[in-house]
Amino acid sequence: MEFDVSEAMKIKLSDELPEKTEFKENIRRAPKRELNLSQEEMELALKNALRYIPPKLHEKLAPEFMEELLTHGRIYGYRYRPQGEIKAKPIHEYEGKTLEGKALQLMIDNNLDFDVALYPYELVTYGETGQVCQNWMQYRLIKKYLQEMTRDQTLVVQSGHPLGLFPSNPEAPRVISTNGLMVGMYDDLENFNKAAALGVANYGQMTAGGWMYIGPQGIVHGTYNTLLNAGRKFLDNDLDDDLSGQLYITSGLGGMSGAQAKAVEIAGGIGVIAEVDKSRIDTRYEQGWVSKVSDDLDEIFDWVAEYQQSGEAISIAYYGNIVDLLEYVVDNNIEVDLLSDQTSCHEPYTGGYNPVSLTFKEGRKLLNNNPEEFRKEVDKSLRKHYELIKNLVDSGAYFFDYGNSFMKAVYDAGVKEIAKNEDDPTQGFIFPSYVEDVMGPICFDYGYGPFRWVCLSGKDEDLRKTDQAAMECIDPDRRAQDYDNYQWIADAEENDLVVGSKARILYADGPGRIEIALKFNELVRKGEIGPIMLGRDHHDVSGTDSPFRETANIKDGSNIMAEMSVHCFAGNCARGMTLAVESNGGGVGIGKSFNGGFGLVLDGSKRVDEIIKSAIDWDVHSGVARRAWARNENAIETMMEWTEEKESKGHVTLPYQPEEDLVKDTVADLLEE
């Protein structure tokens, strides 16, 4: 190029070389990622990274970036990471021309807190590969754009790359972001890994690239709901019963799975959670999210017997492999009530699942040196894992897939019998997804989902006031879900759920979310609390199309369609959410889902009141309407009530129900002709 692009840019990286990053010891680091690039493609990856950098620095940084690519499988641009620990600061400490720009900087920083992020130096928030953005050059540029953005501009972000500020208006989103939206014929893991290594694709997970992660608290409430309702449905527990004396066995204490220990204690049960990475156990123990730790299974099950007898709740981390834990349980005829798994099986061959034949360190070493051999060991371990689960289910345990692609990973490891149709896993598996049996019919079909908020002031007092305001909006006698929500929020502060920013999650339904949000905005308007960031986990009613998880209880064949999440995203853009995000693959792996999320800054204005009423209503009920059209009874009931309440303002298409015998007889008769 003969022209100097730097003259055309006011927002750009400095031509002063930053100091090299000083890495803090004992902070988890991402394993080497698959590098499936030819020499020519490596040259392209290097050119792609250097295009962020002023030319005078290219000679210095080119070999440094190339070394990162060869060593880590990705160019992270470590030199551009700010020194020290990144933490969410009170909003008034951020630079910016808009409240929204400052709020989004806070959310990004919270995702990269050492106490929150899984691999903070590699920008991975959770889920083994879920990144805020691809590299530290993007991080710096995004922050610069958010500082300069006005209310007449929208920042567009594509897989972590800040495309730029575009003229818009105060009613438009301040940020529109997408992650990993690959063209269909290329939408597979091999092509994604290549695109990620080239620096053109980001795995945003669900709330990592969506900048709305609030630490493991974000999944605690859903896990708590799942365990309580599984107890009611399969263990004959009453509404006011908890899991006292009942045993839950699972694995994983990472970013998302780390919620399990806390959730089982809040639900009153006994949890034994296997984890091979000692640093994750240490983190959860130091945070008070797991109560006991041991690598001795005899000791652990002595504790289990003690707490079963007393009826007290306890969470126990087993430092070891889940397969060894399950084998011990089977060999010793230990009765298990609830059984699951929450390892990152959407990434089984890149570090998300550690085979039983190897320690964690041995597994990481083999993964780096011989990924094909590592893959064989993973498959062998998954096959054994499955056999042990099958044995325990035959003995009376209720097993549910926790949406981590465990059953698909087992199928891919060669166990075809785990699928209902051994030739077609899209028809489902012999064990239910927790969405099929619990979350779908009990929560999603009614519109209940992981609504959340962050107190941008950083003040405990603001969080306390929002807890109280939310509790005042809940009628515990309305439904069982509301009873659980009331108990949850009443005990939230005592349960010490905050990790990182001052945030809370609550599985509210559509009307509940709107009422709570309007109440919060009123408190901001009156000056009783500081500004609030509203959002949700993308694991929700409308935001995600995922046949193996969020849409697993949609049985009309449309579970393979991605239109609900895309429409949810587009509708949120049109209705003026502060942030609208659409990502590929969150939670279950690339090519297996599309998911969308939002962020909405509550500034106390009447304008935001109108966005709350319009956008949150759409965000919830567009998905409930789709679930109703799939003939889900609870969703039909919900949308009939919605249509009546809206009068002439809203109307949805509802399904007529043919007689089952008529359908079967008609098909059979005509096939016989």
XYZ file of C-alpha atoms in Angstrom, residues 321-620:
300
model
C -10.896 -38.237 37.942
C -14.662 -38.700 37.766
C -14.155 -42.174 36.278
C -12.184 -43.292 39.334
C -14.866 -41.811 41.574
C -17.688 -43.615 39.763
C -15.767 -46.897 39.723
C -15.362 -46.662 43.506
C -19.095 -45.984 43.889
C -20.024 -48.974 41.723
C -17.533 -51.323 43.392
C -18.796 -50.359 46.852
C -22.514 -50.447 45.997
C -23.013 -46.852 47.112
C -26.521 -45.544 46.455
C -26.578 -42.382 44.331
C -29.681 -40.212 43.981
C -28.688 -37.684 41.301
C -25.857 -38.071 38.803
C -24.442 -35.762 36.142
C -21.270 -34.422 34.535
C -20.099 -30.907 33.757
C -16.677 -31.271 32.206
C -16.169 -29.227 29.024
C -17.115 -32.043 26.660
C -17.829 -29.610 23.859
C -14.003 -29.464 23.714
C -13.022 -33.039 24.735
C -9.904 -33.227 22.573
C -8.446 -29.790 23.340
C -8.336 -30.019 27.136
C -11.986 -29.984 28.146
C -11.931 -33.641 29.262
C -9.018 -35.329 31.005
C -8.749 -39.114 30.415
C -8.677 -41.339 33.477
C -5.402 -42.922 32.381
C -3.528 -39.637 32.883
C -3.084 -37.082 35.635
C -3.954 -33.510 34.735
C -0.289 -32.619 34.124
C 0.289 -35.786 32.102
C -2.812 -35.033 30.074
C -1.667 -31.491 29.277
C 1.768 -32.780 28.294
C 0.354 -35.450 25.975
C -2.098 -32.956 24.480
C 0.775 -30.627 23.598
C 3.135 -33.325 22.316
C 0.833 -35.913 20.748
C -2.765 -34.725 20.291
C -3.756 -37.862 18.331
C -2.704 -40.148 21.186
C -4.475 -37.830 23.640
C -7.632 -38.189 21.555
C -7.438 -41.986 21.771
C -7.096 -41.838 25.562
C -10.080 -39.460 25.803
C -12.253 -41.818 23.762
C -11.224 -44.815 25.854
C -11.996 -42.911 29.063
C -15.376 -41.692 27.794
C -16.390 -45.241 26.933
C -15.557 -46.407 30.455
C -17.261 -43.324 31.920
C -20.441 -44.262 30.058
C -20.411 -47.883 31.263
C -20.166 -46.755 34.893
C -23.029 -44.290 34.498
C -25.158 -46.968 32.852
C -24.459 -49.289 35.782
C -25.521 -46.627 38.308
C -28.672 -45.750 36.366
C -29.609 -49.438 36.333
C -29.177 -49.335 40.116
C -31.633 -46.453 40.501
C -29.677 -43.206 40.051
C -31.229 -40.441 37.963
C -28.627 -39.282 35.419
C -29.042 -36.146 33.355
C -26.774 -34.589 30.768
C -25.926 -31.069 31.938
C -25.761 -29.526 28.492
C -21.993 -29.896 28.164
C -22.199 -32.221 25.116
C -21.252 -35.197 27.286
C -23.554 -37.629 25.479
C -22.504 -36.406 22.046
C -18.858 -36.806 23.124
C -19.589 -40.380 24.237
C -21.298 -41.047 20.896
C -18.306 -39.621 19.014
C -16.045 -41.871 21.120
C -17.767 -44.875 19.541
C -20.635 -45.653 21.909
C -23.454 -45.585 19.372
C -25.949 -47.162 21.760
C -26.154 -43.897 23.716
C -28.236 -42.485 20.847
C -31.921 -43.360 20.471
C -31.159 -43.907 16.792
C -27.619 -45.228 16.559
C -27.247 -43.814 13.045
C -28.610 -40.360 13.858
C -27.727 -38.660 17.179
C -29.877 -35.638 16.284
C -32.882 -37.728 17.342
C -31.670 -37.600 20.932
C -30.028 -39.844 23.488
C -31.129 -42.553 25.886
C -30.448 -40.298 28.880
C -32.348 -37.013 29.056
C -30.867 -33.572 28.844
C -31.660 -31.561 31.951
C -33.544 -29.202 29.624
C -35.789 -32.021 28.389
C -36.784 -33.196 31.847
C -36.447 -30.130 34.062
C -35.482 -26.692 32.784
C -37.467 -26.813 29.544
C -40.967 -27.660 30.785
C -40.588 -26.145 34.279
C -38.764 -22.915 33.419
C -38.302 -22.059 29.739
C -41.838 -22.888 28.621
C -43.186 -20.438 31.197
C -40.562 -17.795 30.360
C -38.376 -18.290 33.443
C -34.685 -17.827 32.722
C -31.356 -16.467 33.999
C -32.090 -12.756 34.307
C -29.173 -10.902 35.926
C -27.950 -7.502 36.958
C -24.681 -5.790 37.900
C -24.477 -2.819 40.273
C -22.097 -0.580 38.335
C -21.279 1.521 41.403
C -19.500 -1.481 42.903
C -21.287 -0.864 46.213
C -22.539 -3.679 48.438
C -25.332 -1.358 49.568
C -26.669 -1.099 45.999
C -26.710 -4.882 45.625
C -28.541 -5.193 48.934
C -31.158 -2.660 47.809
C -31.701 -4.415 44.482
C -32.101 -7.766 46.268
C -34.800 -6.224 48.451
C -36.519 -4.575 45.488
C -36.525 -7.829 43.511
C -37.928 -9.758 46.472
C -40.793 -7.236 46.769
C -41.723 -8.010 43.154
C -42.072 -11.782 43.724
C -45.299 -13.468 44.868
C -44.094 -16.797 46.326
C -47.630 -18.218 46.192
C -48.051 -17.669 42.428
C -46.124 -20.713 41.188
C -43.538 -23.156 42.525
C -40.924 -21.309 40.433
C -41.759 -18.061 42.242
C -41.572 -19.815 45.608
C -38.044 -20.969 44.729
C -37.113 -17.497 43.457
C -38.317 -15.851 46.654
C -36.241 -18.219 48.782
C -33.264 -17.726 46.485
C -33.199 -13.942 46.630
C -34.052 -13.819 50.337
C -30.962 -15.927 51.102
C -28.686 -14.523 48.378
C -26.535 -12.268 50.552
C -26.149 -14.913 53.254
C -25.089 -17.449 50.621
C -22.205 -15.146 49.616
C -22.606 -15.596 45.864
C -20.577 -12.665 44.542
C -17.312 -13.357 42.699
C -16.009 -10.287 40.878
C -18.534 -7.522 40.214
C -21.489 -6.828 42.523
C -23.966 -8.944 40.608
C -27.014 -11.130 41.088
C -28.923 -13.712 39.060
C -32.608 -14.596 39.344
C -34.661 -17.027 37.237
C -37.575 -14.633 36.662
C -40.259 -14.945 33.985
C -41.195 -12.246 31.454
C -43.596 -10.181 33.581
C -41.285 -10.594 36.578
C -38.222 -9.370 34.700
C -40.090 -6.316 33.429
C -41.439 -5.429 36.868
C -38.037 -5.841 38.529
C -36.226 -3.866 35.813
C -38.718 -0.983 36.025
C -38.330 -0.966 39.815
C -34.536 -0.805 39.503
C -34.707 2.006 36.953
C -36.985 3.937 39.298
C -34.456 3.516 42.124
C -31.730 4.848 39.815
C -33.968 7.774 38.833
C -34.541 8.652 42.496
C -30.816 8.506 43.212
C -31.222 5.655 45.711
C -28.788 3.407 43.809
C -26.208 3.876 41.070
C -26.693 2.726 37.459
C -27.395 -0.935 36.746
C -26.418 -3.223 33.869
C -29.179 -5.695 33.083
C -28.561 -8.842 31.082
C -29.013 -12.567 31.091
C -27.150 -15.738 30.418
C -27.749 -16.716 26.789
C -28.886 -20.082 28.200
C -32.427 -18.832 28.232
C -35.934 -19.042 26.872
C -35.382 -17.323 23.520
C -31.698 -16.570 23.093
C -30.353 -19.967 22.090
C -31.049 -22.574 19.424
C -29.227 -25.692 20.590
C -30.666 -29.148 19.782
C -28.661 -30.875 22.517
C -29.464 -28.325 25.210
C -31.698 -25.208 25.202
C -34.068 -26.461 22.504
C -33.858 -30.120 23.510
C -37.526 -30.096 24.576
C -38.733 -28.743 21.229
C -40.079 -31.852 19.490
C -41.649 -30.584 16.260
C -38.405 -30.933 14.270
C -37.514 -27.232 14.443
C -34.878 -27.820 17.116
C -32.256 -27.845 14.340
C -33.250 -24.352 13.174
C -31.351 -21.260 14.339
C -34.063 -18.711 13.624
C -35.242 -18.073 17.184
C -31.910 -16.783 18.469
C -31.300 -14.706 15.334
C -34.749 -13.113 15.580
C -34.224 -12.512 19.300
C -30.915 -10.750 18.497
C -32.438 -8.678 15.690
C -35.435 -7.712 17.804
C -33.195 -6.609 20.650
C -31.238 -4.425 18.219
C -34.450 -2.902 16.889
C -35.771 -2.186 20.384
C -32.648 -0.379 21.563
C -30.825 -2.720 23.937
C -27.444 -1.224 24.888
C -25.604 -4.331 23.701
C -26.808 -7.078 21.370
C -24.707 -10.207 20.754
C -25.050 -13.288 18.540
C -22.549 -16.145 18.776
C -21.960 -19.613 17.339
C -21.379 -22.683 19.447
C -21.763 -21.491 23.025
C -21.903 -24.221 25.642
C -21.947 -27.227 23.334
C -19.317 -26.609 20.675
C -18.879 -24.902 17.331
C -21.597 -25.649 14.794
C -23.951 -27.093 17.425
C -25.797 -23.941 18.484
C -26.446 -20.263 17.916
C -27.011 -18.024 20.887
C -27.761 -14.384 21.493
C -27.598 -12.135 24.521
C -28.075 -8.533 25.528
C -27.007 -5.847 27.964
C -29.140 -2.876 28.987
C -27.826 0.015 31.072
C -30.429 1.418 33.467
C -29.767 5.146 33.741
C -33.038 6.133 35.405
C -34.517 7.684 32.280
C -38.081 7.326 31.013
C -36.521 6.307 27.685
C -35.091 3.195 29.347
C -38.489 2.439 30.922
C -39.901 2.107 27.418
C -37.002 -0.107 26.280
C -37.584 -2.365 29.296
C -41.289 -2.788 28.469
C -40.691 -3.418 24.774
C -37.343 -5.215 24.583
C -37.536 -7.506 27.621
C -41.062 -8.532 26.684
C -39.763 -9.451 23.208
C -36.597 -11.066 24.558
C -38.617 -13.535 26.630
